[in-house]
Short mmCIF file of C-alpha atoms and ligand atoms in Angstrom, two decimals:
data_model
loop_
_atom_site.label_atom_id
_atom_site.label_comp_id
_atom_site.label_asym_id
_atom_site.label_seq_id
_atom_site.Cartn_x
_atom_site.Cartn_y
_atom_site.Cartn_z
CA MET A 1 -29.76 23.42 -0.86
CA ARG A 2 -31.95 26.43 0.22
CA SER A 3 -29.92 27.91 3.22
CA ASN A 4 -26.67 28.72 4.07
CA SER A 5 -24.78 25.75 5.02
CA PHE A 6 -21.23 27.39 5.57
CA CYS A 7 -19.50 25.76 8.28
CA ALA A 8 -22.09 22.98 8.97
CA GLY A 9 -21.74 19.43 10.34
CA GLY A 10 -22.93 16.32 9.06
CA THR A 11 -23.20 12.50 9.04
CA PHE A 12 -24.58 9.48 7.36
CA LEU A 13 -27.56 8.02 9.14
CA GLY A 14 -28.15 4.23 9.59
CA ASN A 15 -30.02 3.95 6.21
CA GLY A 16 -27.37 5.67 4.23
CA THR A 17 -28.97 9.03 4.07
CA LEU A 18 -26.50 11.94 4.46
CA ILE A 19 -27.58 14.95 6.87
CA ASN A 20 -26.01 18.34 6.71
CA VAL A 21 -26.76 20.30 9.94
CA GLY A 22 -26.67 24.00 10.93
CA GLY A 23 -24.30 26.55 9.22
CA ASN A 24 -24.53 30.37 9.06
CA PRO A 25 -26.99 33.16 9.29
CA VAL A 26 -28.11 34.87 6.18
CA VAL A 27 -24.92 36.98 5.13
CA GLU A 28 -26.44 40.56 4.34
CA ASP A 29 -23.19 42.48 3.34
CA HIS A 30 -22.07 41.13 -0.10
CA THR A 31 -18.40 41.56 0.16
CA ALA A 32 -17.50 40.18 -2.96
CA ALA A 33 -18.89 37.88 -5.83
CA ALA A 34 -19.52 35.11 -3.54
CA ASP A 35 -23.41 34.62 -2.56
CA PHE A 36 -24.31 32.46 0.30
CA GLY A 37 -28.01 31.32 0.17
CA ASP A 38 -31.09 33.33 1.29
CA LEU A 39 -32.23 31.36 4.12
CA ASP A 40 -30.81 31.23 7.66
CA GLY A 41 -28.95 28.13 8.14
CA LEU A 42 -28.58 28.01 11.76
CA GLN A 43 -31.46 25.44 12.54
CA ALA A 44 -31.24 23.65 9.19
CA ILE A 45 -31.11 19.99 8.58
CA ARG A 46 -30.58 19.18 4.96
CA MET A 47 -30.92 15.66 3.56
CA LEU A 48 -29.28 13.77 0.57
CA GLU A 49 -29.94 10.30 -0.34
CA PRO A 50 -27.02 9.43 -2.62
CA CYS A 51 -28.07 7.82 -5.76
CA ASP A 52 -26.37 6.43 -9.00
CA SER A 53 -28.54 8.52 -11.50
CA GLU A 54 -26.97 10.40 -14.16
CA ASP A 55 -29.62 13.09 -13.66
CA VAL A 56 -28.70 15.30 -10.54
CA ASP A 57 -32.12 16.15 -10.04
CA ASP A 58 -32.97 12.48 -9.19
CA CYS A 59 -30.80 13.14 -6.09
CA ASP A 60 -31.65 16.36 -4.88
CA MET A 61 -30.94 17.66 -1.52
CA TYR A 62 -34.18 17.94 0.50
CA GLU A 63 -34.74 20.76 2.89
CA ASP A 64 -37.92 22.15 4.23
CA HIS A 65 -37.55 23.89 7.79
CA ALA A 66 -41.29 23.84 8.42
CA ARG A 67 -41.00 19.95 8.67
CA ILE A 68 -37.31 19.06 9.24
CA ARG A 69 -35.28 21.14 11.35
CA MET A 70 -33.31 21.62 14.60
CA ALA A 71 -35.12 23.05 17.81
CA SER A 72 -32.34 25.41 18.42
CA PRO A 73 -30.02 27.38 16.25
CA ARG A 74 -26.22 25.93 15.88
CA TRP A 75 -23.07 27.39 14.35
CA TYR A 76 -20.02 25.02 14.59
CA SER A 77 -21.70 22.15 16.23
CA THR A 78 -20.60 18.61 15.84
CA VAL A 79 -22.84 15.91 14.30
CA LEU A 80 -22.11 12.30 15.25
CA ARG A 81 -23.85 8.98 14.10
CA ILE A 82 -24.54 7.02 17.31
CA SER A 83 -25.20 3.26 17.95
CA ASP A 84 -28.97 3.29 17.13
CA GLY A 85 -27.92 4.74 13.56
CA SER A 86 -29.33 8.41 14.38
CA ALA A 87 -27.38 11.50 14.77
CA MET A 88 -26.41 13.28 17.93
CA ILE A 89 -25.94 17.17 17.29
CA ILE A 90 -23.66 18.59 19.98
CA GLY A 91 -23.13 22.08 21.12
CA GLY A 92 -22.54 25.17 18.90
CA SER A 93 -23.02 28.79 19.20
CA THR A 94 -26.46 30.30 18.68
CA LYS A 95 -25.14 32.68 16.01
CA GLY A 96 -22.19 32.99 13.66
CA GLY A 97 -19.03 34.57 15.19
CA TRP A 98 -15.75 33.61 16.49
CA ILE A 99 -14.84 32.38 20.02
CA ASN A 100 -17.83 31.33 22.05
CA ASN A 101 -19.05 32.95 25.18
CA ALA A 102 -21.87 32.58 27.73
CA THR A 103 -24.29 34.70 25.77
CA THR A 104 -23.99 32.65 22.67
CA ASN A 105 -23.34 29.28 23.86
CA ASN A 106 -25.84 26.44 23.04
CA PRO A 107 -24.86 24.08 25.76
CA THR A 108 -27.15 21.18 24.73
CA VAL A 109 -27.43 18.37 22.49
CA GLU A 110 -30.30 17.35 20.36
CA TYR A 111 -31.02 14.39 17.91
CA PHE A 112 -32.19 13.70 14.41
CA PRO A 113 -34.57 12.20 14.24
CA PRO A 114 -35.66 13.81 17.63
CA LYS A 115 -35.70 11.70 20.83
CA ASN A 116 -37.42 11.84 24.05
CA ILE A 117 -34.36 11.63 26.52
CA ASP A 118 -34.92 12.49 30.16
CA ASP A 119 -38.35 13.82 29.30
CA SER A 120 -36.82 16.33 26.59
CA ASN A 121 -39.62 15.31 24.38
CA GLY A 122 -37.69 16.28 21.27
CA LEU A 123 -36.25 19.46 22.76
CA PRO A 124 -32.51 20.02 23.55
CA VAL A 125 -30.94 18.39 26.34
CA HIS A 126 -28.82 20.55 28.58
CA LEU A 127 -25.00 19.61 29.00
CA PRO A 128 -23.18 21.12 32.01
CA PHE A 129 -19.85 20.00 30.38
CA LEU A 130 -20.49 22.49 27.42
CA VAL A 131 -20.99 25.22 30.00
CA ASP A 132 -17.80 24.51 32.00
CA THR A 133 -15.77 24.27 28.73
CA LEU A 134 -16.50 27.75 27.53
CA ASN A 135 -14.83 29.86 25.80
CA SER A 136 -13.07 27.37 23.45
CA ASN A 137 -15.56 24.95 23.03
CA LEU A 138 -16.93 25.00 19.40
CA PHE A 139 -16.79 21.96 17.12
CA PRO A 140 -16.41 19.43 20.07
CA ILE A 141 -14.35 16.48 19.32
CA ALA A 142 -16.71 13.53 19.52
CA PHE A 143 -16.69 9.75 18.87
CA SER A 144 -19.25 6.91 19.53
CA LEU A 145 -17.65 4.40 21.72
CA PRO A 146 -17.98 0.57 21.69
CA ASP A 147 -20.23 0.55 24.72
CA GLY A 148 -22.82 2.92 22.91
CA THR A 149 -21.68 5.89 25.15
CA VAL A 150 -19.94 9.00 23.37
CA PHE A 151 -16.61 10.60 24.05
CA ILE A 152 -16.56 14.38 23.97
CA ALA A 153 -13.62 16.67 24.22
CA ALA A 154 -14.00 20.36 24.50
CA ASN A 155 -11.44 23.18 25.44
CA SER A 156 -9.10 21.40 27.67
CA ASP A 157 -11.41 18.81 29.11
CA ALA A 158 -13.13 15.33 28.01
CA MET A 159 -15.84 13.34 29.27
CA ILE A 160 -17.83 10.25 28.24
CA TYR A 161 -21.66 10.91 27.60
CA ASN A 162 -24.05 8.34 28.28
CA TRP A 163 -26.93 9.74 26.15
CA ARG A 164 -29.56 7.27 26.98
CA THR A 165 -29.43 8.19 30.59
CA ASN A 166 -28.34 11.82 30.11
CA THR A 167 -25.08 11.46 32.55
CA GLU A 168 -21.66 12.66 32.34
CA ARG A 169 -18.65 10.92 33.40
CA ARG A 170 -15.92 13.67 33.52
CA LEU A 171 -12.37 12.33 32.53
CA PRO A 172 -8.90 13.79 33.55
CA GLY A 173 -8.21 17.25 31.91
CA ILE A 174 -5.99 17.41 28.72
CA PRO A 175 -2.58 17.61 30.09
CA ASN A 176 -0.52 20.91 30.35
CA GLY A 177 -3.72 22.97 29.70
CA VAL A 178 -3.77 22.31 25.94
CA ARG A 179 -6.95 23.40 24.37
CA VAL A 180 -8.13 21.43 21.31
CA THR A 181 -11.48 22.95 20.07
CA TYR A 182 -12.22 25.98 18.08
CA PRO A 183 -10.69 28.36 17.88
CA MET A 184 -7.93 26.73 19.75
CA THR A 185 -8.01 24.00 17.25
CA GLY A 186 -6.66 20.73 17.61
CA THR A 187 -7.79 17.50 16.12
CA GLY A 188 -8.76 14.07 17.31
CA LEU A 189 -9.35 10.35 16.38
CA LEU A 190 -10.71 7.07 17.97
CA LEU A 191 -7.78 4.80 17.13
CA PRO A 192 -8.61 1.49 15.41
CA LEU A 193 -10.89 -0.89 17.29
CA SER A 194 -10.11 -4.50 17.11
CA PRO A 195 -11.58 -7.82 18.33
CA SER A 196 -8.13 -8.88 19.58
CA ASN A 197 -8.10 -6.07 22.32
CA LYS A 198 -11.80 -6.57 22.82
CA TYR A 199 -12.62 -3.27 21.06
CA THR A 200 -11.12 -1.17 23.99
CA PRO A 201 -11.34 2.40 22.75
CA GLU A 202 -8.44 4.76 22.85
CA ILE A 203 -8.51 8.53 22.07
CA LEU A 204 -5.69 10.48 20.38
CA LEU A 205 -5.68 14.28 20.34
CA CYS A 206 -3.11 16.35 18.70
CA GLY A 207 -2.32 19.90 18.37
CA GLY A 208 -4.22 23.08 19.55
CA SER A 209 -3.02 25.79 21.76
CA THR A 210 -2.39 26.81 25.37
CA ILE A 211 -3.54 30.53 24.64
CA ASP A 212 -5.68 31.87 27.31
CA ASP A 213 -9.20 31.78 25.92
CA THR A 214 -10.51 34.42 27.94
CA LYS A 215 -8.29 36.85 26.17
CA PRO A 216 -9.70 39.38 23.58
CA GLY A 217 -8.43 39.19 20.06
CA TYR A 218 -6.41 42.05 20.64
CA GLU A 219 -4.22 40.48 23.21
CA ILE A 220 -3.53 37.25 21.14
CA SER A 221 -1.08 37.22 18.15
CA SER A 222 -0.85 35.16 14.83
CA GLN A 223 2.69 34.45 16.04
CA ASP A 224 1.76 32.85 19.34
CA PRO A 225 2.95 29.31 19.36
CA ALA A 226 0.78 26.28 18.78
CA SER A 227 0.99 23.01 20.70
CA ALA A 228 2.94 19.97 19.59
CA GLN A 229 1.27 17.70 22.03
CA CYS A 230 -0.57 14.40 21.18
CA SER A 231 -2.33 13.03 24.19
CA ARG A 232 -3.84 9.44 24.31
CA LEU A 233 -6.20 7.79 26.75
CA VAL A 234 -7.47 4.27 27.02
CA LEU A 235 -11.02 4.67 27.75
CA ASP A 236 -11.60 1.86 30.46
CA ASP A 237 -11.28 1.97 34.05
CA ASN A 238 -7.55 1.09 34.11
CA GLY A 239 -6.81 3.47 31.28
CA ILE A 240 -8.61 6.37 32.85
CA ALA A 241 -6.76 5.64 36.32
CA ALA A 242 -3.46 5.90 34.32
CA GLY A 243 -4.40 8.96 32.81
CA TRP A 244 -3.33 10.72 29.38
CA GLN A 245 -0.05 9.58 27.85
CA VAL A 246 1.73 12.69 26.27
CA GLU A 247 4.04 12.92 23.46
CA GLN A 248 5.16 15.62 21.05
CA MET A 249 4.69 15.82 17.34
CA PRO A 250 8.00 16.74 15.38
CA GLN A 251 6.30 20.26 14.72
CA ALA A 252 3.61 22.17 16.59
CA ARG A 253 0.20 22.51 14.83
CA THR A 254 -2.94 24.39 15.05
CA MET A 255 -5.83 23.28 12.86
CA PRO A 256 -4.13 19.88 11.95
CA ASP A 257 -5.98 17.08 10.19
CA ALA A 258 -5.72 13.57 11.44
CA VAL A 259 -6.58 10.97 8.84
CA LEU A 260 -6.93 7.18 9.85
CA LEU A 261 -5.46 4.70 7.07
CA PRO A 262 -6.49 1.28 6.69
CA THR A 263 -3.18 0.16 7.93
CA GLY A 264 -4.20 1.64 11.33
CA GLU A 265 -1.51 4.38 11.11
CA VAL A 266 -2.65 8.15 11.38
CA LEU A 267 -1.54 10.60 8.81
CA ILE A 268 -1.23 14.27 10.25
CA VAL A 269 -1.35 17.15 7.67
CA ASN A 270 -2.49 20.64 7.39
CA GLY A 271 -2.29 23.50 9.98
CA ALA A 272 -0.10 26.23 11.38
CA GLY A 273 2.82 26.47 13.62
CA THR A 274 1.44 29.71 15.33
CA GLY A 275 -1.98 31.47 15.89
CA ILE A 276 -5.34 30.18 16.05
CA SER A 277 -8.62 29.54 14.07
CA GLY A 278 -10.54 32.26 12.39
CA TYR A 279 -9.78 35.37 10.57
CA GLY A 280 -9.60 39.14 11.30
CA ASN A 281 -9.50 38.93 15.00
CA VAL A 282 -5.95 38.93 16.35
CA LEU A 283 -2.63 40.85 16.27
CA ASN A 284 -0.17 40.54 13.36
CA GLN A 285 -2.69 39.11 11.04
CA VAL A 286 -1.27 37.74 7.79
CA GLY A 287 -3.76 39.06 5.19
CA GLU A 288 -6.88 38.18 7.38
CA SER A 289 -5.44 34.88 8.86
CA ASN A 290 -5.31 34.60 12.55
CA ALA A 291 -2.56 31.82 12.10
CA ASP A 292 0.81 31.88 10.34
CA ASN A 293 3.88 29.56 9.78
CA PRO A 294 1.89 26.79 7.79
CA VAL A 295 3.21 23.29 8.42
CA LEU A 296 3.92 21.85 5.13
CA THR A 297 5.18 18.49 5.65
CA PRO A 298 2.92 15.62 6.62
CA VAL A 299 3.57 13.20 9.51
CA LEU A 300 2.86 9.59 9.93
CA TYR A 301 1.98 8.52 13.33
CA ASN A 302 2.08 4.52 13.97
CA PRO A 303 -0.06 4.11 17.30
CA SER A 304 1.50 0.74 17.90
CA ALA A 305 5.02 1.56 17.46
CA PRO A 306 6.97 1.85 20.76
CA SER A 307 6.88 5.32 22.31
CA GLY A 308 9.64 7.55 20.85
CA GLN A 309 9.34 5.84 17.59
CA ARG A 310 5.96 6.76 16.31
CA PHE A 311 6.31 9.83 14.43
CA SER A 312 7.94 9.72 10.85
CA SER A 313 8.07 12.14 7.88
CA ASP A 314 10.46 9.67 6.02
CA GLY A 315 9.24 9.67 2.41
CA MET A 316 6.71 12.28 2.91
CA PRO A 317 6.51 15.06 0.18
CA THR A 318 6.50 18.79 1.29
CA SER A 319 3.85 20.86 -0.25
CA ASP A 320 4.19 24.52 -0.94
CA ILE A 321 0.49 25.07 -0.40
CA PRO A 322 -0.48 26.63 3.13
CA ARG A 323 -3.62 24.89 4.50
CA LEU A 324 -4.92 27.06 7.32
CA TYR A 325 -8.45 27.72 8.39
CA HIS A 326 -11.23 25.73 6.57
CA SER A 327 -8.74 23.27 5.13
CA VAL A 328 -9.69 19.52 5.18
CA ALA A 329 -8.03 16.06 4.56
CA THR A 330 -9.87 12.73 4.12
CA LEU A 331 -8.90 9.05 3.13
CA THR A 332 -10.55 8.04 -0.03
CA PRO A 333 -11.58 4.51 -1.27
CA SER A 334 -8.66 4.46 -3.59
CA GLY A 335 -6.42 4.57 -0.50
CA LYS A 336 -4.98 8.08 -1.34
CA VAL A 337 -5.61 10.92 0.88
CA MET A 338 -7.35 14.10 -0.61
CA ILE A 339 -6.26 17.39 0.93
CA ALA A 340 -8.15 20.73 0.14
CA GLY A 341 -8.98 24.04 1.21
CA SER A 342 -7.81 27.10 3.26
CA ASN A 343 -9.60 30.11 3.39
CA PRO A 344 -8.78 32.39 6.45
CA ASN A 345 -10.66 35.26 4.96
CA LEU A 346 -14.12 36.99 5.24
CA ASP A 347 -14.66 35.97 1.75
CA ARG A 348 -12.63 35.19 -1.35
CA SER A 349 -9.34 36.64 -1.26
CA GLU A 350 -6.07 36.91 -3.07
CA LEU A 351 -4.12 38.54 -0.27
CA LYS A 352 -1.53 36.10 1.44
CA TYR A 353 -3.30 33.04 2.68
CA GLY A 354 -5.79 33.66 0.02
CA THR A 355 -8.53 31.31 -0.96
CA GLU A 356 -6.98 27.95 -2.05
CA TYR A 357 -8.81 25.97 -4.80
CA ARG A 358 -6.06 23.49 -5.30
CA VAL A 359 -6.49 19.98 -4.23
CA GLU A 360 -3.65 17.78 -3.57
CA TRP A 361 -3.66 13.91 -3.42
CA LEU A 362 -1.17 12.38 -1.01
CA SER A 363 -0.10 8.61 -1.75
CA PRO A 364 1.04 6.89 1.27
CA PRO A 365 3.89 4.51 0.81
CA TYR A 366 1.58 1.58 0.17
CA MET A 367 0.02 3.15 -3.01
CA SER A 368 3.39 2.15 -4.93
CA LYS A 369 3.25 -1.61 -3.93
CA ALA A 370 1.39 -4.73 -5.21
CA ARG A 371 -2.11 -4.33 -3.64
CA PRO A 372 -4.65 -6.82 -2.78
CA GLN A 373 -7.96 -6.72 -4.65
CA ILE A 374 -11.54 -7.41 -3.53
CA SER A 375 -13.06 -8.73 -6.83
CA GLU A 376 -16.73 -8.28 -6.42
CA GLU A 377 -19.31 -6.18 -4.69
CA VAL A 378 -19.57 -6.68 -0.92
CA PRO A 379 -22.81 -7.51 0.35
CA PRO A 380 -24.56 -5.92 3.23
CA ILE A 381 -23.14 -6.94 6.48
CA GLY A 382 -25.40 -7.50 9.57
CA TRP A 383 -24.21 -7.87 13.22
CA SER A 384 -21.74 -10.74 13.81
CA GLU A 385 -22.80 -11.97 10.48
CA GLN A 386 -20.44 -13.82 8.32
CA VAL A 387 -19.95 -12.77 4.77
CA THR A 388 -17.67 -14.33 2.16
CA ILE A 389 -15.99 -12.02 -0.43
CA SER A 390 -13.63 -12.98 -3.40
CA VAL A 391 -10.21 -11.56 -3.14
CA THR A 392 -7.01 -11.62 -5.44
CA LEU A 393 -4.03 -11.30 -3.22
CA PRO A 394 -0.46 -10.62 -4.10
CA LEU A 395 1.71 -13.51 -3.52
CA VAL A 396 1.17 -14.36 0.35
CA GLY A 397 3.37 -16.23 2.59
CA LYS A 398 2.25 -18.49 5.25
CA ARG A 399 2.88 -15.89 7.79
CA ALA A 400 0.99 -13.05 5.79
CA ASP A 401 -0.77 -10.51 8.04
CA ILE A 402 -4.19 -10.29 6.59
CA ARG A 403 -6.57 -7.84 8.05
CA VAL A 404 -10.04 -6.48 7.11
CA ALA A 405 -10.57 -2.95 8.08
CA LEU A 406 -14.10 -1.52 8.00
CA MET A 407 -13.93 2.23 7.81
CA ASP A 408 -16.24 5.24 8.08
CA LEU A 409 -14.19 7.88 6.21
CA GLY A 410 -15.92 10.56 8.54
CA TYR A 411 -17.36 13.73 7.86
CA VAL A 412 -14.34 16.40 8.00
CA THR A 413 -14.75 19.98 8.72
CA HIS A 414 -12.57 22.50 10.90
CA ALA A 415 -10.17 19.59 11.82
CA VAL A 416 -12.91 17.75 13.35
CA HIS A 417 -13.07 14.24 11.84
CA ALA A 418 -16.49 13.17 13.23
CA ASN A 419 -17.44 9.67 12.49
CA SER A 420 -14.09 8.56 11.39
CA ARG A 421 -13.84 5.10 12.53
CA LEU A 422 -11.84 1.93 11.79
CA VAL A 423 -13.01 -1.52 13.08
CA TYR A 424 -10.92 -4.57 12.17
CA LEU A 425 -13.09 -7.51 11.36
CA THR A 426 -12.37 -11.08 12.00
CA ALA A 427 -11.23 -12.70 8.71
CA LEU A 428 -10.60 -16.31 7.61
CA LEU A 429 -8.68 -16.97 4.08
CA SER A 430 -9.74 -20.02 2.27
CA GLU A 431 -7.33 -22.91 1.39
CA ASP A 432 -7.12 -21.62 -2.10
CA LYS A 433 -6.50 -17.97 -0.98
CA GLN A 434 -9.41 -16.62 -3.17
CA LYS A 435 -12.18 -16.14 -0.55
CA LEU A 436 -12.15 -14.28 2.75
CA THR A 437 -15.00 -14.96 5.09
CA ILE A 438 -15.32 -12.15 7.22
CA THR A 439 -17.55 -11.49 10.45
CA GLY A 440 -19.58 -8.42 10.81
CA PRO A 441 -18.92 -6.17 13.84
CA PRO A 442 -20.93 -7.68 16.97
CA ASN A 443 -23.31 -4.56 17.26
CA GLY A 444 -24.10 -0.93 16.50
CA ASN A 445 -22.09 0.39 19.58
CA VAL A 446 -18.87 -1.15 17.86
CA TYR A 447 -19.88 0.23 14.38
CA PRO A 448 -22.83 2.48 14.32
CA PRO A 449 -25.19 1.18 11.77
CA GLY A 450 -24.75 2.70 8.14
CA PRO A 451 -22.35 2.96 5.30
CA GLY A 452 -18.73 2.12 5.42
CA TRP A 453 -15.73 1.06 3.44
CA LEU A 454 -13.91 -2.18 3.49
CA TYR A 455 -10.30 -2.48 2.65
CA VAL A 456 -8.37 -5.89 2.61
CA VAL A 457 -5.00 -5.14 4.08
CA VAL A 458 -2.17 -7.56 3.35
CA ASP A 459 1.23 -7.10 5.17
CA GLY A 460 0.52 -3.38 5.64
CA VAL A 461 -0.76 -2.87 1.92
CA PRO A 462 -4.67 -2.12 1.70
CA SER A 463 -6.83 -2.84 -1.39
CA VAL A 464 -9.12 -0.19 -2.92
CA GLY A 465 -11.94 0.25 -0.42
CA LEU A 466 -15.29 -1.16 -1.64
CA LYS A 467 -18.56 0.38 -0.17
CA VAL A 468 -20.64 -1.85 2.09
CA MET A 469 -23.78 -1.09 4.21
CA VAL A 470 -23.45 -2.13 7.80
CA GLY A 471 -26.46 -2.99 9.92
CA ASN A 472 -30.12 -3.53 8.61
CA GLY A 473 -30.03 -0.41 6.37
CA LYS A 474 -33.27 0.79 7.74
CA SER A 475 -34.03 4.48 8.89
CA PRO A 476 -33.39 5.18 12.36
CA ALA A 477 -36.32 4.76 14.66
CA ARG A 478 -38.62 8.00 14.72
CA ASP A 479 -40.43 9.23 17.83
CA GLU A 480 -43.40 10.98 16.27
CA ALA A 481 -44.55 12.62 19.54
CA ALA A 482 -40.93 14.03 19.99
CA LEU A 483 -40.98 15.36 16.32
CA GLN A 484 -44.28 16.87 16.65
CA ASN A 485 -43.42 18.53 19.98
CA LEU A 486 -40.43 20.13 18.66
CA LEU A 487 -42.19 21.39 15.59
CA LYS A 488 -45.06 22.83 17.74
CA THR A 489 -42.98 24.35 20.47
CA THR A 490 -39.97 25.89 18.59
CA ASP A 491 -39.90 28.41 15.91
CA VAL A 492 -38.28 28.28 12.55
CA ASP A 493 -35.20 30.55 12.15
CA GLN A 494 -35.16 31.84 15.82
CA TYR A 495 -31.99 33.79 15.00
CA GLU A 496 -33.40 35.78 12.36
CA GLU A 497 -36.57 36.51 14.57
CA ALA A 498 -34.22 37.50 17.47
CA LYS A 499 -32.56 39.90 15.14
CA THR A 500 -35.69 41.46 13.97
CA ASN A 501 -37.09 41.83 17.66
CA GLY A 502 -33.79 43.66 18.71
CA LYS A 503 -32.79 40.84 21.05
CA ASN A 504 -29.69 40.07 19.13
CA ASP A 505 -27.07 42.74 17.67
CA GLY A 506 -26.83 40.64 14.57
CA ALA A 507 -23.09 40.80 14.27
CA GLU A 508 -21.32 38.11 12.68
CU1 CU B 601 -15.75 27.91 9.74
#
């Protein structure tokens, strides 16, 4: 990788290529041993084609800003795979920093490969929503919806964006003024989609903060309470009319991570009980951390349990490792959840809330049970296509609940679990209980084409996930004129150029 990718976003594309997008400017003051790359990363698009070779040079990362880049600089933007297998790149700031403001805001979306939407011809498309949601609007929470539109939450607002027509449908505000995006960081998920409820989408947002986002850092404290609120909204006309359903987590959290499990439950981990994201900005910093009172016990949330009985920490281990700013958690193919990170510091630090290198593996209760198995590779699955796979199931009764979960494990950063997705597939077990015939998702709206992981879940116990390619495996369509227009009319490394010309103070 040639440029500074610290705090980038990313996604797999429809053909299985991973892109890593944006990041930081060149860091000029070397504060410690760490180094960050010599090129401005704000407009970078880096590509990696995963490969099985033993030689790392065979699957090197490709980066050449003269040929492949964004039209505009973006720090803390969200990258989302959409229904045609391309990537939507949402919002961000035009330079590194902390809380966003009107002079640094990049209130636009652009695409990779570039598109011509509303005569944009490869250039960024303006989104009024990202102006109206200043200041706390970085790393928007976004999910591709089963009708091909995109849900976006930023600050204490939400909308549905039709990217094909460039139209916004504003949704009711998040109740009680809770802000959910950086630096008042909450987290969000699209709850599992299933054929039995006609893939009706429902959004879950948890944690964040009600601190006034127009206050300067010196009026905010690391001891200001975070929000315990989770808010759910069903995204059809009835659901939107009914509004957000509010419930309370057992503990308040800013910077939580919400991880979808193949069982349909949500694991909530990480984060702090007080303060906000970032470092070195607020009163009563702990070391450099803007947040304090780490929350150390994970909680399981069962979206389909009756209201009031959805949260439980029964049997959950309590960690002694604070996971604050720059922490992550993700489901892995084994079924365990990998928990890592935390660095609320300018650089590597050994002060309190120092740089955390330890990784933890959380085993949900199903890990200790007899597990089903998928016994051979899973072939690629096309839209509504039937595929038969061999399975080894533990003793299953007549009434066994057998489900097949197609999952995107997402691209996790800064509590944003972009691309996280669970789609239950129709599955039919053979008479001899050794074959499962599954039907692929109906189209790329329900599951944007690209790689996924398939888990067979029997009575709430999932198999190990097997990798599967969904869709036709082809590269997303490329609009050559839009790409050429982007390369011709925009400069490489606009932020660095603005700094040299004195148009920018260069502060980070
Ligand atoms: Cu960051």
